[in-house]
Coordinates of C-alpha atoms and ligand atoms in Angstrom, one line a residue:
M1 CA 135.9 -12.6 135.2
N2 CA 132.2 -13.3 134.8
I3 CA 130.4 -12.5 138.2
T4 CA 126.7 -13.1 138.9
D5 CA 124.7 -12.5 142.1
L6 CA 122.2 -15.1 142.9
S7 CA 118.7 -13.8 143.8
P8 CA 116.8 -14.9 146.9
E9 CA 114.2 -16.4 144.5
A10 CA 116.8 -18.5 142.8
L11 CA 118.3 -19.6 146.2
S12 CA 114.9 -20.5 147.8
E13 CA 114.9 -24.0 146.2
F14 CA 118.1 -24.9 148.2
P15 CA 117.5 -26.7 151.5
S16 CA 120.4 -24.9 153.1
Y17 CA 119.3 -21.4 152.2
D18 CA 118.7 -19.2 155.2
D19 CA 118.2 -15.7 154.0
H20 CA 121.9 -15.4 153.2
E21 CA 123.1 -11.8 152.6
H22 CA 125.0 -12.6 149.4
V23 CA 125.7 -15.5 147.2
R24 CA 127.9 -14.9 144.2
R25 CA 129.0 -17.1 141.3
F26 CA 132.4 -16.6 139.6
V27 CA 133.8 -18.1 136.4
L28 CA 137.4 -18.2 137.4
N29 CA 138.6 -19.6 134.0
D30 CA 137.3 -21.6 131.0
E31 CA 136.8 -24.7 133.2
V32 CA 136.4 -23.7 136.8
V33 CA 133.4 -22.0 138.6
A34 CA 133.4 -20.9 142.3
Y35 CA 130.8 -19.6 144.7
I36 CA 131.2 -17.3 147.7
A37 CA 128.4 -17.0 150.3
V38 CA 128.0 -14.4 153.0
H39 CA 125.4 -15.7 155.5
N40 CA 125.3 -13.0 158.1
S41 CA 127.6 -10.1 158.8
N42 CA 125.9 -8.5 161.9
L43 CA 128.9 -9.2 164.0
G44 CA 131.5 -8.1 161.4
P45 CA 133.0 -9.2 158.1
S46 CA 132.3 -12.8 157.4
L47 CA 135.2 -15.2 157.8
G48 CA 135.2 -18.8 156.5
G49 CA 137.5 -21.0 154.5
C50 CA 137.8 -21.8 150.8
R51 CA 137.0 -25.4 149.9
F52 CA 138.3 -26.9 146.7
K53 CA 136.3 -30.0 145.8
P54 CA 135.0 -32.0 142.8
Y55 CA 131.3 -31.4 143.4
T56 CA 129.1 -33.5 141.1
D57 CA 127.3 -30.3 139.9
E58 CA 126.8 -26.6 140.7
K59 CA 123.6 -27.3 142.7
E60 CA 125.6 -29.5 145.1
A61 CA 128.2 -26.8 145.4
I62 CA 125.6 -24.1 146.1
N63 CA 124.0 -26.1 148.8
D64 CA 127.3 -26.7 150.4
V65 CA 128.4 -23.1 150.4
L66 CA 125.1 -22.1 151.9
R67 CA 125.4 -24.7 154.6
L68 CA 129.0 -24.1 155.4
S69 CA 128.7 -20.3 155.5
R70 CA 125.7 -20.5 157.9
G71 CA 127.8 -22.8 160.1
M72 CA 130.6 -20.2 160.2
T73 CA 128.1 -17.5 161.5
Y74 CA 127.3 -19.8 164.4
K75 CA 130.9 -20.8 165.1
N76 CA 132.3 -17.3 165.0
A77 CA 129.5 -16.0 167.2
V78 CA 129.9 -18.6 169.9
A79 CA 133.7 -18.2 169.8
G80 CA 133.2 -14.5 170.8
L81 CA 134.8 -13.2 167.6
P82 CA 133.6 -9.9 165.9
L83 CA 133.1 -11.8 162.7
G84 CA 130.2 -13.0 160.6
G85 CA 129.9 -16.2 158.7
G86 CA 131.0 -16.8 155.1
K87 CA 132.5 -19.5 152.9
A88 CA 133.9 -20.1 149.4
V89 CA 133.8 -23.3 147.3
I90 CA 135.7 -23.9 144.1
I91 CA 134.3 -26.7 141.9
G92 CA 137.1 -28.9 140.7
E93 CA 139.7 -31.5 141.5
P94 CA 142.6 -29.7 143.2
K95 CA 145.2 -32.0 141.7
V96 CA 144.0 -31.3 138.2
H97 CA 142.6 -27.8 138.2
K98 CA 144.5 -25.9 140.8
T99 CA 147.1 -23.4 139.5
A100 CA 148.7 -20.3 140.9
E101 CA 146.7 -18.2 138.3
L102 CA 143.4 -19.9 139.3
M103 CA 144.0 -19.0 143.0
Q104 CA 145.0 -15.5 142.0
A105 CA 141.6 -15.2 140.2
M106 CA 140.0 -16.5 143.4
G107 CA 141.7 -13.5 145.1
E108 CA 139.8 -11.2 142.7
A109 CA 136.6 -13.0 143.6
V110 CA 137.2 -12.5 147.3
E111 CA 138.1 -8.8 146.6
S112 CA 134.8 -8.2 144.9
F113 CA 133.2 -8.3 148.4
E114 CA 135.4 -5.3 149.4
G115 CA 136.1 -6.8 152.8
L116 CA 132.7 -8.3 153.6
Y117 CA 134.2 -11.8 153.1
I118 CA 137.6 -13.0 154.4
T119 CA 138.9 -16.3 153.1
A120 CA 141.2 -18.9 154.6
E121 CA 142.3 -22.5 154.1
D122 CA 139.8 -25.4 154.1
S123 CA 139.9 -28.9 152.6
G124 CA 141.6 -28.8 149.2
T125 CA 143.4 -25.5 149.9
N126 CA 146.6 -24.7 151.7
E127 CA 148.9 -21.9 152.8
E128 CA 150.5 -21.6 149.4
D129 CA 147.0 -21.0 147.9
M130 CA 146.4 -18.3 150.4
V131 CA 149.6 -16.6 149.3
N132 CA 148.4 -16.7 145.7
I133 CA 145.0 -15.4 146.7
S134 CA 146.8 -12.5 148.6
Q135 CA 148.2 -11.3 145.3
N136 CA 144.8 -9.8 144.6
T137 CA 143.2 -9.2 148.0
Q138 CA 144.1 -8.3 151.5
F139 CA 141.0 -10.2 152.8
V140 CA 142.8 -13.5 153.3
T141 CA 144.1 -15.2 156.4
G142 CA 145.9 -18.4 157.2
L143 CA 149.1 -17.2 155.6
P144 CA 152.5 -18.7 156.4
P145 CA 154.0 -17.1 159.6
E146 CA 156.8 -15.5 157.6
K147 CA 154.1 -13.4 155.8
M148 CA 153.0 -11.8 159.1
E149 CA 153.9 -8.2 159.4
G150 CA 155.1 -6.4 162.5
S151 CA 155.4 -9.6 164.6
T152 CA 158.0 -12.0 165.8
Y153 CA 158.3 -15.0 163.4
G154 CA 155.7 -17.6 164.3
E155 CA 153.9 -15.5 166.9
L156 CA 150.7 -15.5 164.9
G157 CA 149.8 -17.4 161.8
G158 CA 150.8 -20.8 160.7
N159 CA 149.3 -24.2 161.4
P160 CA 146.3 -23.8 163.9
S161 CA 146.0 -27.5 164.7
P162 CA 147.9 -27.4 168.1
L163 CA 145.7 -24.6 169.3
T164 CA 142.5 -26.2 167.9
A165 CA 143.5 -29.2 170.1
L166 CA 144.2 -26.9 173.1
G167 CA 140.7 -25.5 172.8
C168 CA 139.3 -29.1 172.7
Y169 CA 141.4 -30.0 175.7
E170 CA 139.8 -27.2 177.7
G171 CA 136.4 -28.2 176.4
I172 CA 136.9 -31.8 177.4
K173 CA 138.0 -30.7 180.9
A174 CA 134.8 -28.5 181.2
A175 CA 132.6 -31.4 180.1
I176 CA 134.3 -33.7 182.6
E177 CA 133.7 -31.1 185.4
F178 CA 130.1 -30.7 184.3
R179 CA 129.3 -34.4 184.0
Y180 CA 131.2 -35.8 187.1
K181 CA 130.8 -32.7 189.3
G182 CA 134.5 -32.8 190.4
E183 CA 134.4 -36.5 191.3
K184 CA 136.5 -37.6 188.4
S185 CA 139.3 -36.0 186.3
I186 CA 141.4 -37.0 183.3
P187 CA 143.6 -39.7 185.1
D188 CA 140.4 -41.6 186.2
L189 CA 138.9 -41.7 182.8
S190 CA 139.3 -43.5 179.5
F191 CA 139.2 -42.0 176.0
A192 CA 138.6 -43.3 172.4
V193 CA 140.1 -41.0 169.8
Q194 CA 138.9 -41.5 166.2
G195 CA 141.6 -40.3 163.8
V196 CA 145.1 -39.3 164.8
G197 CA 145.9 -36.8 162.1
A198 CA 146.7 -33.2 162.8
V199 CA 144.3 -32.5 165.6
G200 CA 143.7 -36.1 166.8
F201 CA 147.4 -36.6 167.5
E202 CA 147.7 -33.3 169.3
I203 CA 144.8 -34.1 171.6
C204 CA 146.3 -37.5 172.4
K205 CA 149.5 -35.6 173.4
L206 CA 147.6 -33.2 175.7
L207 CA 145.5 -36.0 177.3
S208 CA 148.5 -38.3 177.8
Q209 CA 150.2 -35.8 180.1
D210 CA 147.8 -37.2 182.8
N211 CA 148.2 -40.9 181.7
P212 CA 144.6 -41.9 181.1
K213 CA 143.7 -44.9 179.1
I214 CA 143.5 -43.8 175.4
T215 CA 142.4 -46.0 172.6
I216 CA 142.9 -44.8 169.0
C217 CA 142.1 -45.8 165.5
D218 CA 143.0 -44.5 162.0
I219 CA 142.7 -45.7 158.4
N220 CA 146.3 -44.5 157.9
D221 CA 148.9 -46.9 159.4
E222 CA 151.6 -44.3 159.3
N223 CA 149.6 -41.9 161.4
I224 CA 148.9 -44.7 163.9
Q225 CA 152.7 -45.5 164.0
A226 CA 153.6 -41.9 164.5
A227 CA 151.2 -41.6 167.4
K228 CA 152.4 -44.9 169.0
D229 CA 156.0 -43.8 168.6
A230 CA 155.3 -40.6 170.5
I231 CA 152.9 -42.2 173.1
P232 CA 153.7 -45.9 173.5
S233 CA 150.8 -46.5 175.9
L234 CA 148.1 -45.8 173.2
E235 CA 145.9 -48.8 172.5
V236 CA 144.8 -49.4 168.9
V237 CA 141.6 -50.8 167.6
D238 CA 140.2 -51.3 164.1
V239 CA 138.3 -48.3 162.7
H240 CA 135.0 -50.2 162.8
D241 CA 135.4 -51.0 166.5
I242 CA 136.0 -47.5 167.8
Y243 CA 132.4 -46.7 168.5
G244 CA 131.9 -49.7 170.7
V245 CA 135.0 -49.1 172.8
D246 CA 134.2 -49.2 176.5
C247 CA 135.3 -45.7 177.4
D248 CA 134.1 -42.5 179.2
I249 CA 134.8 -40.0 176.4
F250 CA 134.6 -40.5 172.6
V251 CA 136.7 -38.0 170.8
P252 CA 135.9 -37.8 167.0
C253 CA 138.8 -36.3 165.1
A254 CA 138.5 -37.7 161.6
M255 CA 135.4 -36.7 159.6
G256 CA 131.8 -35.6 159.6
G257 CA 128.5 -37.6 160.0
V258 CA 130.0 -40.0 162.6
L259 CA 127.1 -39.6 165.0
N260 CA 124.2 -41.3 163.3
D261 CA 121.5 -43.9 163.9
N262 CA 123.9 -46.8 163.7
T263 CA 126.9 -45.5 165.6
I264 CA 124.9 -43.8 168.5
E265 CA 123.5 -47.2 169.3
L266 CA 127.0 -48.6 169.7
L267 CA 128.4 -45.9 171.9
K268 CA 129.2 -46.8 175.5
C269 CA 130.6 -43.4 176.6
D270 CA 129.2 -40.7 178.8
I271 CA 130.6 -37.8 176.8
V272 CA 131.3 -37.0 173.1
A273 CA 133.8 -34.2 172.7
G274 CA 136.0 -34.0 169.6
M275 CA 137.1 -31.7 166.8
A276 CA 135.7 -33.2 163.6
N277 CA 133.3 -30.9 161.9
N278 CA 129.7 -31.8 161.3
Q279 CA 129.7 -34.8 163.6
L280 CA 125.9 -35.1 163.7
L281 CA 124.6 -36.7 160.6
S282 CA 121.2 -35.0 161.0
E283 CA 119.7 -32.6 163.5
H284 CA 117.7 -35.3 165.3
H285 CA 120.9 -37.0 166.4
D286 CA 121.4 -34.2 168.9
Q287 CA 118.1 -35.3 170.5
M288 CA 119.1 -39.0 170.2
L289 CA 122.3 -38.4 172.2
H290 CA 120.4 -36.4 174.7
S291 CA 117.8 -39.2 175.2
K292 CA 120.7 -41.7 175.7
N293 CA 122.1 -39.4 178.4
I294 CA 125.3 -39.0 176.4
L295 CA 126.7 -35.4 176.9
Y296 CA 127.5 -34.1 173.4
V297 CA 129.8 -31.1 173.3
P298 CA 128.8 -29.3 170.0
D299 CA 131.6 -29.7 167.5
Y300 CA 131.7 -26.1 166.2
V301 CA 132.1 -24.8 169.8
I302 CA 134.9 -27.2 170.9
N303 CA 136.8 -26.9 167.6
S304 CA 136.7 -23.1 167.3
G305 CA 140.4 -22.7 168.3
G306 CA 141.4 -22.8 164.6
V307 CA 139.1 -20.0 163.6
I308 CA 140.2 -17.9 166.6
C309 CA 143.8 -18.3 165.4
V310 CA 143.1 -17.2 161.8
G311 CA 140.8 -14.5 163.2
Y312 CA 143.6 -13.0 165.3
E313 CA 146.0 -13.2 162.4
F314 CA 143.5 -11.2 160.3
F315 CA 143.0 -8.7 163.1
R316 CA 146.8 -8.2 163.2
N317 CA 147.2 -7.9 159.4
S318 CA 144.2 -5.7 158.7
G319 CA 144.0 -3.5 161.8
Y320 CA 140.3 -4.5 162.1
N321 CA 139.8 -4.8 165.9
P322 CA 136.5 -3.3 167.0
Q323 CA 136.7 -4.9 170.5
D324 CA 140.2 -3.8 171.2
F325 CA 141.5 -7.3 171.6
N326 CA 145.2 -7.5 172.6
I327 CA 146.5 -8.9 169.3
E328 CA 149.4 -11.0 170.5
R329 CA 150.0 -14.7 171.0
G330 CA 149.3 -14.8 174.8
A331 CA 145.9 -13.1 174.4
M332 CA 145.1 -15.4 171.5
V333 CA 145.9 -18.5 173.5
S334 CA 143.8 -17.1 176.4
H335 CA 140.9 -16.7 174.0
V336 CA 141.3 -20.3 172.8
E337 CA 141.4 -21.4 176.5
R338 CA 138.0 -19.6 177.1
I339 CA 136.4 -22.4 175.0
G340 CA 136.3 -24.4 178.3
K341 CA 134.1 -21.7 179.9
I342 CA 131.9 -21.4 176.8
V343 CA 131.4 -25.2 176.8
Y344 CA 130.5 -25.3 180.4
E345 CA 127.9 -22.5 180.0
I346 CA 126.3 -24.3 177.1
L347 CA 126.1 -27.6 178.9
D348 CA 124.8 -25.9 182.0
R349 CA 122.1 -24.0 180.1
A350 CA 121.0 -27.1 178.2
A351 CA 120.7 -29.1 181.4
Q352 CA 118.6 -26.3 183.1
E353 CA 116.3 -26.1 180.1
G354 CA 116.2 -29.9 179.6
R355 CA 117.2 -29.6 176.0
P356 CA 119.9 -31.1 173.7
T357 CA 123.2 -29.3 173.8
G358 CA 123.5 -28.7 170.0
E359 CA 120.1 -27.0 170.0
T360 CA 121.2 -24.9 173.0
A361 CA 124.5 -23.8 171.4
D362 CA 122.6 -22.7 168.3
N363 CA 120.2 -20.6 170.4
I364 CA 123.1 -19.0 172.1
A365 CA 124.8 -18.2 168.8
E366 CA 121.5 -16.8 167.4
E367 CA 121.1 -14.5 170.5
K368 CA 124.6 -13.1 169.7
F369 CA 124.5 -12.7 166.0
L370 CA 120.9 -11.6 165.7
K371 CA 121.6 -8.9 168.3
G372 CA 125.1 -8.2 166.7
V373 CA 126.9 -8.9 170.0
A374 CA 130.0 -11.0 169.9
L375 CA 131.5 -11.2 173.3
N376 CA 130.8 -13.4 176.3
D377 CA 130.7 -11.3 179.4
N378 CA 128.4 -8.4 180.0
E379 CA 130.9 -5.6 180.3
E380 CA 132.5 -6.6 177.0
E381 CA 129.1 -6.9 175.4
E382 CA 128.2 -3.3 176.3
N383 CA 131.5 -2.2 174.6
S384 CA 131.0 -4.3 171.6
S385 CA 127.4 -3.4 170.7
Q386 CA 128.2 0.1 169.5
N387 CA 131.4 -1.1 167.8
S388 CA 130.1 -4.2 166.0
T389 CA 129.0 -2.4 162.9
K390 CA 132.5 -1.1 162.1
L391 CA 133.6 -3.0 159.1
V392 CA 136.9 -3.3 157.4
Q393 CA 137.6 -0.3 155.2
Ligands
LIG1 P1 143.8 -34.7 159.1 O1 143.5 -35.1 157.7 O2 145.1 -34.2 159.5 O3 143.4 -35.9 160.1 C1 142.3 -36.7 159.9 C2 142.7 -38.1 160.3 O4 141.6 -39.0 160.3 C3 143.7 -38.8 159.3 O5 144.8 -39.3 160.1 C4 142.9 -39.8 158.6 O6 143.7 -40.9 158.2 C5 141.9 -40.2 159.6 N1 140.7 -40.8 159.1 C6 140.0 -40.6 158.0 N2 139.0 -41.4 157.9 C7 139.0 -42.2 159.0 C8 138.1 -43.2 159.5 N3 137.1 -43.6 158.8 N4 138.4 -43.7 160.7 C9 139.5 -43.3 161.4 N5 140.3 -42.4 161.0 C10 140.1 -41.8 159.8 O7 142.7 -33.6 159.5 P2 142.6 -32.7 160.8 O8 143.1 -31.3 160.4 O9 143.2 -33.4 161.9 O10 141.1 -32.5 160.9 C11 140.3 -33.6 161.5 C12 138.9 -33.0 161.7 O11 138.9 -31.9 162.5 C13 138.2 -32.6 160.4 O12 136.8 -32.8 160.5 C14 138.4 -31.1 160.4 O13 137.4 -30.4 159.7 C15 138.3 -30.8 161.9 N6 138.9 -29.5 162.3 C16 140.3 -29.4 162.2 C17 140.9 -28.1 162.5 C18 142.3 -27.9 162.4 O14 142.8 -26.9 163.0 N7 143.1 -28.8 161.8 C19 140.1 -27.1 163.0 C20 138.7 -27.3 163.2 C21 138.1 -28.5 162.8

């Protein structure tokens, strides 16, 4: 396989370049090129998914892998994981170009980092692809539960969506507590959920335990029907009308870029708290929400349940565990539930400093990964600082 390291000079022309540690180009076969970027590994080996997408050209793919790997550094740091940020992109149409051999070659590409990069599923890749990647590297997570060693079937591994939703549920409760100071709770409030796919459906199930008013939308009628069958009280609106729904909490669970100049003007909610990645179209939309007194819970904080799950799975399979986490399901679920506490701390600090919440979360992440400290409370931080340089052997 042809492998090339991109130099800082070559990368400096890309808007998303942020002094990344490594960016490597791989020719996987005659037709398909991939990139892997390691943004920052101060906290540990860099974990981030492998995206398979028909980018228009290599420049677009490079900019994306730079942006996404940086995002993983922030997400893993705030989630209190001893992991840095990395990402992989494969340029191609999955339905046309994806083969078992190609994914095995991707395993070789991952292996070239000797443990500094750990891959997982992302859009365009699935559990089966991770199994193919695992033929050539052990630095892969998000494998089917039956591939887990030394554990009860299904204890770790498998579809993270229910736990991603659980983390969001805890984050929503923390935002409600912060905003309404104990005067309102879920039954008193109304929700608008955009997208009822894997995570959107799960959050509807969790919220509906308390019977609040929930309005949903989705471009996929089958997904709407499945949600209505499970929770008949759901109200449905057209996808274009979801932003203007008179609700207390808007829960984006479909796609990125949904908080922008047009949509923020339409919002009638007090809180935005959902799991879609990259909700803010641009950085200034963080400030725009702040100015409108809409409490925005940063997406990468509230949706980190998924990466906590694949992280624990990796810790179990690799033996890498510098912070001596208890690597079993109960501890993993508790870690996911701590997202509520993290959300509250971010909202509180943003309010005290009079700053937007997204900017505040970024500062908290930077304080952690620039120091190389991953955990949230002081005692754990003391333990971790001496351990955080231990990398996977
Ligand atoms: P999914 O594909 O299962 O669900 C997305 C849903 O949104 C689908 O039902 C789709 O029809 C719907 N949708 C698409 N465009 C829409 C539109 N314009 N209006 C309304 N609905 C629309 O995906 P998912 O796994 O539920 O992920 C949803 C979001 O959450 C993504 O941004 C993803 O990156 C993020 N996320 C998911 C996880 C996870 O564990 N699955 C973890 C972290 C972040």
